[in-house]
């Protein structure tokens, strides 16, 4: 059934192909066109490739309406699509590596110098994918929005918090209960009290209008965000050395600008949310001291449950390079 859906998607894409004068590539995104990170990651990459190639390389973007986010790794690896813009949590069922990567230290230059990019690249080649772009942020890329402020103890004891497995360590440390809900159900879940709060990247609440149903921003933020762009390995191998270099150079520019600008983008959205009536609620000092450790241990723990060998190899490598404790 999945194969039929992928083939149907390919037929639709072929019918809407770009002019034959350009190299035509198909990119599959885990998010729709309104995703808050698109202007800083996806759009500059797509436009940058076209501009750097003087229009010779064009990328058509297809979103989750074409293939659901949790099913995207296979069609990208099999060549139905040439690129995949995603997050590790969407293919955790296949491999936990890009999810647990967010436990690493949030220092772009240190990550590059460590060689961990090559480790990720080698790992994903077994799924038919080449890692092209690895945008990361400084610490503070995630947060929790809540209907009520923290308890007197500075935690979320007894409250139901929406989140993926990524948030398990943080929610547990804060005394909450992790509840899995798709993004499309967060608004109604908060509105009706199905959940008392929701974990999400630190920008996005404005776009989804969650400020209408949740009035508090839990601070500080936590964690590092990785949202990679992969290319189908066969498509990559068909490129000339010049075009491979072009893609990587565009990717490095996007990575640089995002790492530099991310905190300013976060600050701007927080300012707008406060103007719309949201308030800051802060974790207790004890919880803040445990924050970094809880985030990392939660991610490593989930990775070990899924694939202990690959997770341990990444942890050992990261420790040897000073990216993890």
PDB file of C-alpha atoms in Angstrom:
ATOM      1  CA  UNK A   1       0.000   0.000   0.000  1.00  0.00           C
ATOM      2  CA  UNK A   2       2.814   2.415   0.889  1.00  0.00           C
ATOM      3  CA  UNK A   3       4.581   1.650  -2.397  1.00  0.00           C
ATOM      4  CA  UNK A   4       1.408   2.449  -4.340  1.00  0.00           C
ATOM      5  CA  UNK A   5       1.119   5.781  -2.536  1.00  0.00           C
ATOM      6  CA  UNK A   6       4.741   6.620  -3.327  1.00  0.00           C
ATOM      7  CA  UNK A   7       4.276   5.706  -7.006  1.00  0.00           C
ATOM      8  CA  UNK A   8       1.114   7.800  -7.156  1.00  0.00           C
ATOM      9  CA  UNK A   9       3.042  10.714  -5.682  1.00  0.00           C
ATOM     10  CA  UNK A  10       5.718  10.250  -8.340  1.00  0.00           C
ATOM     11  CA  UNK A  11       3.094  10.389 -11.106  1.00  0.00           C
ATOM     12  CA  UNK A  12       1.696  13.646  -9.707  1.00  0.00           C
ATOM     13  CA  UNK A  13       5.178  15.100  -9.478  1.00  0.00           C
ATOM     14  CA  UNK A  14       5.998  14.105 -13.041  1.00  0.00           C
ATOM     15  CA  UNK A  15       2.854  15.837 -14.244  1.00  0.00           C
ATOM     16  CA  UNK A  16       3.955  19.067 -12.601  1.00  0.00           C
ATOM     17  CA  UNK A  17       7.607  18.839 -13.590  1.00  0.00           C
ATOM     18  CA  UNK A  18       9.752  21.903 -14.078  1.00  0.00           C
ATOM     19  CA  UNK A  19      11.014  22.976 -17.528  1.00  0.00           C
ATOM     20  CA  UNK A  20      13.309  20.468 -19.196  1.00  0.00           C
ATOM     21  CA  UNK A  21      16.084  23.041 -19.566  1.00  0.00           C
ATOM     22  CA  UNK A  22      16.950  22.739 -15.870  1.00  0.00           C
ATOM     23  CA  UNK A  23      18.027  19.848 -13.691  1.00  0.00           C
ATOM     24  CA  UNK A  24      14.842  19.015 -11.869  1.00  0.00           C
ATOM     25  CA  UNK A  25      14.910  17.799  -8.276  1.00  0.00           C
ATOM     26  CA  UNK A  26      12.061  16.847  -5.962  1.00  0.00           C
ATOM     27  CA  UNK A  27      12.273  17.690  -2.269  1.00  0.00           C
ATOM     28  CA  UNK A  28       9.986  16.174   0.351  1.00  0.00           C
ATOM     29  CA  UNK A  29       9.428  18.217   3.514  1.00  0.00           C
ATOM     30  CA  UNK A  30       8.023  16.973   6.811  1.00  0.00           C
ATOM     31  CA  UNK A  31       6.258  20.314   7.266  1.00  0.00           C
ATOM     32  CA  UNK A  32       3.822  22.402   5.261  1.00  0.00           C
ATOM     33  CA  UNK A  33       4.647  25.747   3.677  1.00  0.00           C
ATOM     34  CA  UNK A  34       3.674  27.647   6.839  1.00  0.00           C
ATOM     35  CA  UNK A  35       6.315  25.975   9.009  1.00  0.00           C
ATOM     36  CA  UNK A  36       8.055  28.646  11.091  1.00  0.00           C
ATOM     37  CA  UNK A  37      11.571  27.448  10.223  1.00  0.00           C
ATOM     38  CA  UNK A  38      11.088  27.473   6.438  1.00  0.00           C
ATOM     39  CA  UNK A  39      12.223  31.092   5.911  1.00  0.00           C
ATOM     40  CA  UNK A  40      15.509  30.333   7.680  1.00  0.00           C
ATOM     41  CA  UNK A  41      16.302  26.802   6.482  1.00  0.00           C
ATOM     42  CA  UNK A  42      14.334  25.395   3.565  1.00  0.00           C
ATOM     43  CA  UNK A  43      13.723  28.559   1.542  1.00  0.00           C
ATOM     44  CA  UNK A  44      17.355  29.780   1.609  1.00  0.00           C
ATOM     45  CA  UNK A  45      18.582  26.319   0.630  1.00  0.00           C
ATOM     46  CA  UNK A  46      16.203  25.949  -2.319  1.00  0.00           C
ATOM     47  CA  UNK A  47      16.754  29.509  -3.538  1.00  0.00           C
ATOM     48  CA  UNK A  48      20.471  29.347  -2.843  1.00  0.00           C
ATOM     49  CA  UNK A  49      20.921  26.251  -5.004  1.00  0.00           C
ATOM     50  CA  UNK A  50      19.017  27.813  -7.890  1.00  0.00           C
ATOM     51  CA  UNK A  51      20.952  31.079  -7.666  1.00  0.00           C
ATOM     52  CA  UNK A  52      24.370  29.443  -7.264  1.00  0.00           C
ATOM     53  CA  UNK A  53      23.701  27.241 -10.303  1.00  0.00           C
ATOM     54  CA  UNK A  54      22.343  30.222 -12.289  1.00  0.00           C
ATOM     55  CA  UNK A  55      19.004  28.482 -12.673  1.00  0.00           C
ATOM     56  CA  UNK A  56      20.503  25.204 -13.848  1.00  0.00           C
ATOM     57  CA  UNK A  57      19.400  23.316 -10.705  1.00  0.00           C
ATOM     58  CA  UNK A  58      15.809  23.718  -9.540  1.00  0.00           C
ATOM     59  CA  UNK A  59      14.108  22.108  -6.545  1.00  0.00           C
ATOM     60  CA  UNK A  60      10.340  21.586  -6.317  1.00  0.00           C
ATOM     61  CA  UNK A  61       9.088  21.306  -2.726  1.00  0.00           C
ATOM     62  CA  UNK A  62       6.401  18.830  -1.671  1.00  0.00           C
ATOM     63  CA  UNK A  63       5.020  18.708   1.854  1.00  0.00           C
ATOM     64  CA  UNK A  64       3.350  16.208   4.180  1.00  0.00           C
ATOM     65  CA  UNK A  65       0.196  16.312   2.075  1.00  0.00           C
ATOM     66  CA  UNK A  66       2.165  14.194  -0.437  1.00  0.00           C
ATOM     67  CA  UNK A  67       3.659  11.687   2.013  1.00  0.00           C
ATOM     68  CA  UNK A  68       3.017  11.713   5.772  1.00  0.00           C
ATOM     69  CA  UNK A  69       6.042  12.789   7.876  1.00  0.00           C
ATOM     70  CA  UNK A  70       6.496   9.428   9.623  1.00  0.00           C
ATOM     71  CA  UNK A  71       6.597   7.618   6.250  1.00  0.00           C
ATOM     72  CA  UNK A  72       9.039   9.854   4.378  1.00  0.00           C
ATOM     73  CA  UNK A  73      12.413   8.185   4.912  1.00  0.00           C
ATOM     74  CA  UNK A  74      11.630   5.223   2.638  1.00  0.00           C
ATOM     75  CA  UNK A  75      10.506   7.128  -0.486  1.00  0.00           C
ATOM     76  CA  UNK A  76      13.459   9.512  -0.159  1.00  0.00           C
ATOM     77  CA  UNK A  77      15.890   6.628   0.215  1.00  0.00           C
ATOM     78  CA  UNK A  78      14.352   4.704  -2.687  1.00  0.00           C
ATOM     79  CA  UNK A  79      14.576   7.661  -5.070  1.00  0.00           C
ATOM     80  CA  UNK A  80      10.946   8.746  -5.412  1.00  0.00           C
ATOM     81  CA  UNK A  81      12.256  12.073  -4.071  1.00  0.00           C
ATOM     82  CA  UNK A  82      15.724  13.576  -4.423  1.00  0.00           C
ATOM     83  CA  UNK A  83      15.832  15.501  -1.134  1.00  0.00           C
ATOM     84  CA  UNK A  84      14.297  15.163   2.316  1.00  0.00           C
ATOM     85  CA  UNK A  85      13.941  17.992   4.862  1.00  0.00           C
ATOM     86  CA  UNK A  86      12.966  16.437   8.163  1.00  0.00           C
ATOM     87  CA  UNK A  87      13.660  15.857  11.852  1.00  0.00           C
ATOM     88  CA  UNK A  88      14.973  12.746  13.547  1.00  0.00           C
ATOM     89  CA  UNK A  89      11.783  12.202  15.540  1.00  0.00           C
ATOM     90  CA  UNK A  90       9.871  11.516  12.313  1.00  0.00           C
ATOM     91  CA  UNK A  91      11.935   8.425  11.533  1.00  0.00           C
ATOM     92  CA  UNK A  92      12.820   7.330  15.063  1.00  0.00           C
ATOM     93  CA  UNK A  93      11.137   4.010  14.272  1.00  0.00           C
ATOM     94  CA  UNK A  94      13.856   3.330  11.697  1.00  0.00           C
ATOM     95  CA  UNK A  95      16.830   4.875  13.493  1.00  0.00           C
ATOM     96  CA  UNK A  96      17.141   7.006  16.651  1.00  0.00           C
ATOM     97  CA  UNK A  97      20.459   8.629  15.706  1.00  0.00           C
ATOM     98  CA  UNK A  98      19.292  12.043  14.498  1.00  0.00           C
ATOM     99  CA  UNK A  99      16.957  12.281  17.482  1.00  0.00           C
ATOM    100  CA  UNK A 100      19.613  11.571  20.096  1.00  0.00           C
ATOM    101  CA  UNK A 101      21.971  13.912  18.226  1.00  0.00           C
ATOM    102  CA  UNK A 102      20.072  16.736  19.906  1.00  0.00           C
ATOM    103  CA  UNK A 103      21.720  15.699  23.175  1.00  0.00           C
ATOM    104  CA  UNK A 104      25.060  16.915  21.794  1.00  0.00           C
ATOM    105  CA  UNK A 105      26.568  20.268  22.671  1.00  0.00           C
ATOM    106  CA  UNK A 106      25.128  23.181  20.694  1.00  0.00           C
ATOM    107  CA  UNK A 107      28.303  24.612  19.174  1.00  0.00           C
ATOM    108  CA  UNK A 108      28.338  24.646  15.367  1.00  0.00           C
ATOM    109  CA  UNK A 109      32.102  24.933  14.896  1.00  0.00           C
ATOM    110  CA  UNK A 110      32.792  22.263  17.489  1.00  0.00           C
ATOM    111  CA  UNK A 111      30.311  19.926  15.803  1.00  0.00           C
ATOM    112  CA  UNK A 112      31.938  20.500  12.416  1.00  0.00           C
ATOM    113  CA  UNK A 113      35.469  20.032  13.695  1.00  0.00           C
ATOM    114  CA  UNK A 114      34.542  16.841  15.555  1.00  0.00           C
ATOM    115  CA  UNK A 115      33.770  14.860  12.408  1.00  0.00           C
ATOM    116  CA  UNK A 116      30.335  13.824  13.675  1.00  0.00           C
ATOM    117  CA  UNK A 117      28.817  15.026  10.372  1.00  0.00           C
ATOM    118  CA  UNK A 118      30.692  12.212   8.609  1.00  0.00           C
ATOM    119  CA  UNK A 119      29.493   9.729  11.224  1.00  0.00           C
ATOM    120  CA  UNK A 120      25.871  10.747  10.595  1.00  0.00           C
ATOM    121  CA  UNK A 121      26.448  10.663   6.840  1.00  0.00           C
ATOM    122  CA  UNK A 122      27.835   7.124   6.938  1.00  0.00           C
ATOM    123  CA  UNK A 123      24.973   5.967   9.158  1.00  0.00           C
ATOM    124  CA  UNK A 124      22.267   7.276   6.822  1.00  0.00           C
ATOM    125  CA  UNK A 125      23.864   5.889   3.686  1.00  0.00           C
ATOM    126  CA  UNK A 126      22.573   2.471   4.750  1.00  0.00           C
ATOM    127  CA  UNK A 127      19.096   3.935   4.141  1.00  0.00           C
ATOM    128  CA  UNK A 128      20.057   5.267   0.704  1.00  0.00           C
ATOM    129  CA  UNK A 129      20.585   8.846   1.866  1.00  0.00           C
ATOM    130  CA  UNK A 130      23.429  11.369   1.789  1.00  0.00           C
ATOM    131  CA  UNK A 131      23.550  14.027   4.510  1.00  0.00           C
ATOM    132  CA  UNK A 132      23.831  17.400   2.770  1.00  0.00           C
ATOM    133  CA  UNK A 133      22.837  20.012   5.343  1.00  0.00           C
ATOM    134  CA  UNK A 134      22.842  19.865   9.143  1.00  0.00           C
ATOM    135  CA  UNK A 135      21.455  23.100  10.591  1.00  0.00           C
ATOM    136  CA  UNK A 136      21.795  23.231  14.362  1.00  0.00           C
ATOM    137  CA  UNK A 137      20.946  25.832  16.969  1.00  0.00           C
ATOM    138  CA  UNK A 138      22.524  26.985  20.203  1.00  0.00           C
ATOM    139  CA  UNK A 139      20.987  25.715  23.450  1.00  0.00           C
ATOM    140  CA  UNK A 140      17.406  26.768  24.095  1.00  0.00           C
ATOM    141  CA  UNK A 141      15.686  25.547  20.930  1.00  0.00           C
ATOM    142  CA  UNK A 142      12.698  23.912  22.660  1.00  0.00           C
ATOM    143  CA  UNK A 143      10.185  24.986  25.267  1.00  0.00           C
ATOM    144  CA  UNK A 144       6.862  24.107  26.860  1.00  0.00           C
ATOM    145  CA  UNK A 145       3.754  26.268  26.759  1.00  0.00           C
ATOM    146  CA  UNK A 146       1.219  25.774  29.545  1.00  0.00           C
ATOM    147  CA  UNK A 147      -2.321  26.681  30.510  1.00  0.00           C
ATOM    148  CA  UNK A 148      -1.280  27.505  34.081  1.00  0.00           C
ATOM    149  CA  UNK A 149       1.968  28.726  35.684  1.00  0.00           C
ATOM    150  CA  UNK A 150       4.369  26.318  37.376  1.00  0.00           C
ATOM    151  CA  UNK A 151       3.551  24.978  40.835  1.00  0.00           C
ATOM    152  CA  UNK A 152       4.956  26.519  44.006  1.00  0.00           C
ATOM    153  CA  UNK A 153       7.749  23.952  43.727  1.00  0.00           C
ATOM    154  CA  UNK A 154       8.642  25.307  40.289  1.00  0.00           C
ATOM    155  CA  UNK A 155       7.597  22.207  38.348  1.00  0.00           C
ATOM    156  CA  UNK A 156       4.663  20.714  36.399  1.00  0.00           C
ATOM    157  CA  UNK A 157       3.799  17.960  38.829  1.00  0.00           C
ATOM    158  CA  UNK A 158       0.707  15.969  37.888  1.00  0.00           C
ATOM    159  CA  UNK A 159       0.120  17.749  34.585  1.00  0.00           C
ATOM    160  CA  UNK A 160      -0.284  16.180  31.158  1.00  0.00           C
ATOM    161  CA  UNK A 161       2.247  17.577  28.699  1.00  0.00           C
ATOM    162  CA  UNK A 162       2.019  16.940  24.985  1.00  0.00           C
ATOM    163  CA  UNK A 163       5.309  15.915  23.434  1.00  0.00           C
ATOM    164  CA  UNK A 164       7.197  13.328  21.423  1.00  0.00           C
ATOM    165  CA  UNK A 165       9.755  11.001  23.016  1.00  0.00           C
ATOM    166  CA  UNK A 166      12.233  13.867  22.585  1.00  0.00           C
ATOM    167  CA  UNK A 167      10.704  15.556  25.634  1.00  0.00           C
ATOM    168  CA  UNK A 168      10.573  12.493  27.892  1.00  0.00           C
ATOM    169  CA  UNK A 169      13.527  13.436  30.100  1.00  0.00           C
ATOM    170  CA  UNK A 170      12.356  17.016  30.629  1.00  0.00           C
ATOM    171  CA  UNK A 171       8.721  16.137  31.327  1.00  0.00           C
ATOM    172  CA  UNK A 172       9.751  13.415  33.773  1.00  0.00           C
ATOM    173  CA  UNK A 173      12.139  15.763  35.592  1.00  0.00           C
ATOM    174  CA  UNK A 174       9.347  18.341  35.913  1.00  0.00           C
ATOM    175  CA  UNK A 175       6.960  15.753  37.345  1.00  0.00           C
ATOM    176  CA  UNK A 176       4.588  15.754  34.380  1.00  0.00           C
ATOM    177  CA  UNK A 177       3.076  12.940  32.328  1.00  0.00           C
ATOM    178  CA  UNK A 178       4.067  12.766  28.663  1.00  0.00           C
ATOM    179  CA  UNK A 179       1.106  12.621  26.265  1.00  0.00           C
ATOM    180  CA  UNK A 180       1.609  12.044  22.541  1.00  0.00           C
ATOM    181  CA  UNK A 181      -0.527  14.202  20.249  1.00  0.00           C
ATOM    182  CA  UNK A 182       0.044  15.211  16.614  1.00  0.00           C
ATOM    183  CA  UNK A 183       0.645  18.904  15.995  1.00  0.00           C
ATOM    184  CA  UNK A 184      -2.780  19.222  14.382  1.00  0.00           C
ATOM    185  CA  UNK A 185      -4.440  18.356  17.718  1.00  0.00           C
ATOM    186  CA  UNK A 186      -2.417  20.611  20.028  1.00  0.00           C
ATOM    187  CA  UNK A 187      -4.768  23.599  19.765  1.00  0.00           C
ATOM    188  CA  UNK A 188      -7.923  21.648  20.616  1.00  0.00           C
ATOM    189  CA  UNK A 189      -6.042  19.565  23.180  1.00  0.00           C
ATOM    190  CA  UNK A 190      -5.048  22.714  25.066  1.00  0.00           C
ATOM    191  CA  UNK A 191      -8.430  24.343  24.560  1.00  0.00           C
ATOM    192  CA  UNK A 192     -10.372  21.382  25.966  1.00  0.00           C
ATOM    193  CA  UNK A 193      -7.896  20.469  28.680  1.00  0.00           C
ATOM    194  CA  UNK A 194      -6.910  17.149  27.142  1.00  0.00           C
ATOM    195  CA  UNK A 195      -3.365  18.328  27.891  1.00  0.00           C
ATOM    196  CA  UNK A 196      -2.143  20.996  30.304  1.00  0.00           C
ATOM    197  CA  UNK A 197       0.815  22.026  28.198  1.00  0.00           C
ATOM    198  CA  UNK A 198       2.719  21.256  25.019  1.00  0.00           C
ATOM    199  CA  UNK A 199       6.370  20.846  24.118  1.00  0.00           C
ATOM    200  CA  UNK A 200       7.438  22.359  20.794  1.00  0.00           C
ATOM    201  CA  UNK A 201      10.370  24.129  19.157  1.00  0.00           C
ATOM    202  CA  UNK A 202      10.675  27.579  20.664  1.00  0.00           C
ATOM    203  CA  UNK A 203       9.157  29.218  17.579  1.00  0.00           C
ATOM    204  CA  UNK A 204       5.862  28.133  16.068  1.00  0.00           C
ATOM    205  CA  UNK A 205       3.286  28.919  18.753  1.00  0.00           C
ATOM    206  CA  UNK A 206       2.612  32.263  17.082  1.00  0.00           C
ATOM    207  CA  UNK A 207       1.870  30.725  13.692  1.00  0.00           C
ATOM    208  CA  UNK A 208      -0.441  28.090  15.192  1.00  0.00           C
ATOM    209  CA  UNK A 209      -2.180  30.657  17.452  1.00  0.00           C
ATOM    210  CA  UNK A 210      -1.655  28.549  20.570  1.00  0.00           C
ATOM    211  CA  UNK A 211      -1.479  31.771  22.574  1.00  0.00           C
ATOM    212  CA  UNK A 212      -5.281  31.757  22.371  1.00  0.00           C
ATOM    213  CA  UNK A 213      -5.538  28.592  24.487  1.00  0.00           C
ATOM    214  CA  UNK A 214      -2.323  28.586  26.561  1.00  0.00           C
ATOM    215  CA  UNK A 215      -1.152  31.668  28.430  1.00  0.00           C
ATOM    216  CA  UNK A 216       2.287  30.739  29.769  1.00  0.00           C
ATOM    217  CA  UNK A 217       5.753  30.269  28.299  1.00  0.00           C
ATOM    218  CA  UNK A 218       7.877  28.014  30.481  1.00  0.00           C
ATOM    219  CA  UNK A 219      11.429  29.285  30.781  1.00  0.00           C
ATOM    220  CA  UNK A 220      14.262  28.674  30.322  1.00  0.00           C
ATOM    221  CA  UNK A 221      14.180  26.942  26.963  1.00  0.00           C
ATOM    222  CA  UNK A 222      16.247  23.806  26.511  1.00  0.00           C
ATOM    223  CA  UNK A 223      17.945  21.555  24.003  1.00  0.00           C
ATOM    224  CA  UNK A 224      19.579  21.827  20.604  1.00  0.00           C
ATOM    225  CA  UNK A 225      17.557  21.508  17.401  1.00  0.00           C
ATOM    226  CA  UNK A 226      18.740  19.509  14.355  1.00  0.00           C
ATOM    227  CA  UNK A 227      16.709  19.638  11.124  1.00  0.00           C
ATOM    228  CA  UNK A 228      18.765  17.930   8.411  1.00  0.00           C
ATOM    229  CA  UNK A 229      18.439  17.903   4.651  1.00  0.00           C
ATOM    230  CA  UNK A 230      19.284  14.573   3.040  1.00  0.00           C
ATOM    231  CA  UNK A 231      19.716  13.727  -0.632  1.00  0.00           C
ATOM    232  CA  UNK A 232      18.945  10.401  -2.219  1.00  0.00           C
ATOM    233  CA  UNK A 233      22.321   8.663  -2.453  1.00  0.00           C
ATOM    234  CA  UNK A 234      21.904   7.615  -6.087  1.00  0.00           C
ATOM    235  CA  UNK A 235      20.867  11.147  -7.047  1.00  0.00           C
ATOM    236  CA  UNK A 236      23.928  12.475  -5.230  1.00  0.00           C
ATOM    237  CA  UNK A 237      26.268  10.046  -6.976  1.00  0.00           C
ATOM    238  CA  UNK A 238      24.935  11.130 -10.377  1.00  0.00           C
ATOM    239  CA  UNK A 239      25.943  14.744  -9.743  1.00  0.00           C
ATOM    240  CA  UNK A 240      29.217  16.112 -11.026  1.00  0.00           C
ATOM    241  CA  UNK A 241      31.865  16.930  -8.450  1.00  0.00           C
ATOM    242  CA  UNK A 242      31.210  20.601  -9.169  1.00  0.00           C
ATOM    243  CA  UNK A 243      27.504  20.309  -8.374  1.00  0.00           C
ATOM    244  CA  UNK A 244      28.163  18.287  -5.233  1.00  0.00           C
ATOM    245  CA  UNK A 245      30.468  21.060  -4.061  1.00  0.00           C
ATOM    246  CA  UNK A 246      27.839  23.679  -4.934  1.00  0.00           C
ATOM    247  CA  UNK A 247      25.199  21.957  -2.792  1.00  0.00           C
ATOM    248  CA  UNK A 248      27.515  21.642   0.182  1.00  0.00           C
ATOM    249  CA  UNK A 249      28.619  25.280  -0.050  1.00  0.00           C
ATOM    250  CA  UNK A 250      25.020  26.510  -0.111  1.00  0.00           C
ATOM    251  CA  UNK A 251      24.237  24.236   2.832  1.00  0.00           C
ATOM    252  CA  UNK A 252      27.164  25.585   4.876  1.00  0.00           C
ATOM    253  CA  UNK A 253      25.969  29.163   4.307  1.00  0.00           C
ATOM    254  CA  UNK A 254      22.476  28.291   5.543  1.00  0.00           C
ATOM    255  CA  UNK A 255      23.916  26.511   8.589  1.00  0.00           C
ATOM    256  CA  UNK A 256      26.072  29.539   9.424  1.00  0.00           C
ATOM    257  CA  UNK A 257      23.271  32.074   9.121  1.00  0.00           C
ATOM    258  CA  UNK A 258      20.794  29.968  11.109  1.00  0.00           C
ATOM    259  CA  UNK A 259      23.176  29.327  13.996  1.00  0.00           C
ATOM    260  CA  UNK A 260      23.933  33.059  14.132  1.00  0.00           C
ATOM    261  CA  UNK A 261      20.363  34.315  13.763  1.00  0.00           C
ATOM    262  CA  UNK A 262      18.320  31.693  15.657  1.00  0.00           C
ATOM    263  CA  UNK A 263      18.429  33.425  19.077  1.00  0.00           C
ATOM    264  CA  UNK A 264      17.237  36.693  17.517  1.00  0.00           C
ATOM    265  CA  UNK A 265      14.369  34.871  15.805  1.00  0.00           C
ATOM    266  CA  UNK A 266      13.397  33.226  19.104  1.00  0.00           C
ATOM    267  CA  UNK A 267      13.501  36.564  20.904  1.00  0.00           C
ATOM    268  CA  UNK A 268      11.324  38.250  18.277  1.00  0.00           C
ATOM    269  CA  UNK A 269       8.618  35.584  18.521  1.00  0.00           C
ATOM    270  CA  UNK A 270       8.639  35.667  22.314  1.00  0.00           C
ATOM    271  CA  UNK A 271       8.149  39.429  22.193  1.00  0.00           C
ATOM    272  CA  UNK A 272       5.118  39.022  19.929  1.00  0.00           C
ATOM    273  CA  UNK A 273       3.625  36.301  22.131  1.00  0.00           C
ATOM    274  CA  UNK A 274       3.991  38.477  25.218  1.00  0.00           C
ATOM    275  CA  UNK A 275       2.288  41.306  23.347  1.00  0.00           C
ATOM    276  CA  UNK A 276      -0.637  38.952  22.703  1.00  0.00           C
ATOM    277  CA  UNK A 277      -1.085  38.300  26.405  1.00  0.00           C
ATOM    278  CA  UNK A 278       1.172  35.358  27.182  1.00  0.00           C
ATOM    279  CA  UNK A 279       3.319  35.470  30.318  1.00  0.00           C
ATOM    280  CA  UNK A 280       6.624  33.967  31.413  1.00  0.00           C
ATOM    281  CA  UNK A 281       6.564  31.274  34.092  1.00  0.00           C
ATOM    282  CA  UNK A 282       9.960  30.077  35.306  1.00  0.00           C
ATOM    283  CA  UNK A 283      11.106  26.678  36.490  1.00  0.00           C
ATOM    284  CA  UNK A 284      12.429  26.503  40.017  1.00  0.00           C
ATOM    285  CA  UNK A 285      16.166  26.858  40.584  1.00  0.00           C
ATOM    286  CA  UNK A 286      16.452  23.147  41.335  1.00  0.00           C
ATOM    287  CA  UNK A 287      14.752  22.252  38.054  1.00  0.00           C
ATOM    288  CA  UNK A 288      16.925  24.687  36.103  1.00  0.00           C
ATOM    289  CA  UNK A 289      20.067  23.075  37.493  1.00  0.00           C
ATOM    290  CA  UNK A 290      18.844  19.658  36.303  1.00  0.00           C
ATOM    291  CA  UNK A 291      17.608  20.863  32.906  1.00  0.00           C
ATOM    292  CA  UNK A 292      20.588  20.092  30.665  1.00  0.00           C
ATOM    293  CA  UNK A 293      21.178  16.692  32.246  1.00  0.00           C
ATOM    294  CA  UNK A 294      17.501  15.707  32.067  1.00  0.00           C
ATOM    295  CA  UNK A 295      17.312  16.614  28.375  1.00  0.00           C
ATOM    296  CA  UNK A 296      20.435  14.649  27.462  1.00  0.00           C
ATOM    297  CA  UNK A 297      19.685  11.604  29.596  1.00  0.00           C
ATOM    298  CA  UNK A 298      16.151  11.414  28.233  1.00  0.00           C
ATOM    299  CA  UNK A 299      17.398  11.378  24.639  1.00  0.00           C
ATOM    300  CA  UNK A 300      20.226   8.907  25.222  1.00  0.00           C
ATOM    301  CA  UNK A 301      17.854   6.655  27.146  1.00  0.00           C
ATOM    302  CA  UNK A 302      15.282   6.554  24.352  1.00  0.00           C
ATOM    303  CA  UNK A 303      18.036   5.910  21.822  1.00  0.00           C
ATOM    304  CA  UNK A 304      19.386   2.981  23.830  1.00  0.00           C
ATOM    305  CA  UNK A 305      15.938   1.394  23.920  1.00  0.00           C
ATOM    306  CA  UNK A 306      15.618   1.612  20.145  1.00  0.00           C
ATOM    307  CA  UNK A 307      19.150   0.804  18.949  1.00  0.00           C
ATOM    308  CA  UNK A 308      21.655   0.351  21.756  1.00  0.00           C
ATOM    309  CA  UNK A 309      24.628  -0.387  19.490  1.00  0.00           C
ATOM    310  CA  UNK A 310      24.309   2.672  17.239  1.00  0.00           C
ATOM    311  CA  UNK A 311      23.430   4.944  20.165  1.00  0.00           C
ATOM    312  CA  UNK A 312      26.395   3.773  22.246  1.00  0.00           C
ATOM    313  CA  UNK A 313      28.737   4.285  19.290  1.00  0.00           C
ATOM    314  CA  UNK A 314      27.509   7.862  18.906  1.00  0.00           C
ATOM    315  CA  UNK A 315      27.770   8.505  22.648  1.00  0.00           C
ATOM    316  CA  UNK A 316      31.331   7.158  22.801  1.00  0.00           C
ATOM    317  CA  UNK A 317      32.323   9.241  19.779  1.00  0.00           C
ATOM    318  CA  UNK A 318      30.678  12.374  21.181  1.00  0.00           C
ATOM    319  CA  UNK A 319      32.417  11.963  24.524  1.00  0.00           C
ATOM    320  CA  UNK A 320      35.777  11.535  22.813  1.00  0.00           C
ATOM    321  CA  UNK A 321      35.213  14.861  21.013  1.00  0.00           C
ATOM    322  CA  UNK A 322      33.876  16.775  23.999  1.00  0.00           C
ATOM    323  CA  UNK A 323      30.322  16.939  22.631  1.00  0.00           C
ATOM    324  CA  UNK A 324      28.744  14.908  25.439  1.00  0.00           C
ATOM    325  CA  UNK A 325      29.440  13.989  29.051  1.00  0.00           C
TER     326      UNK A 325
END
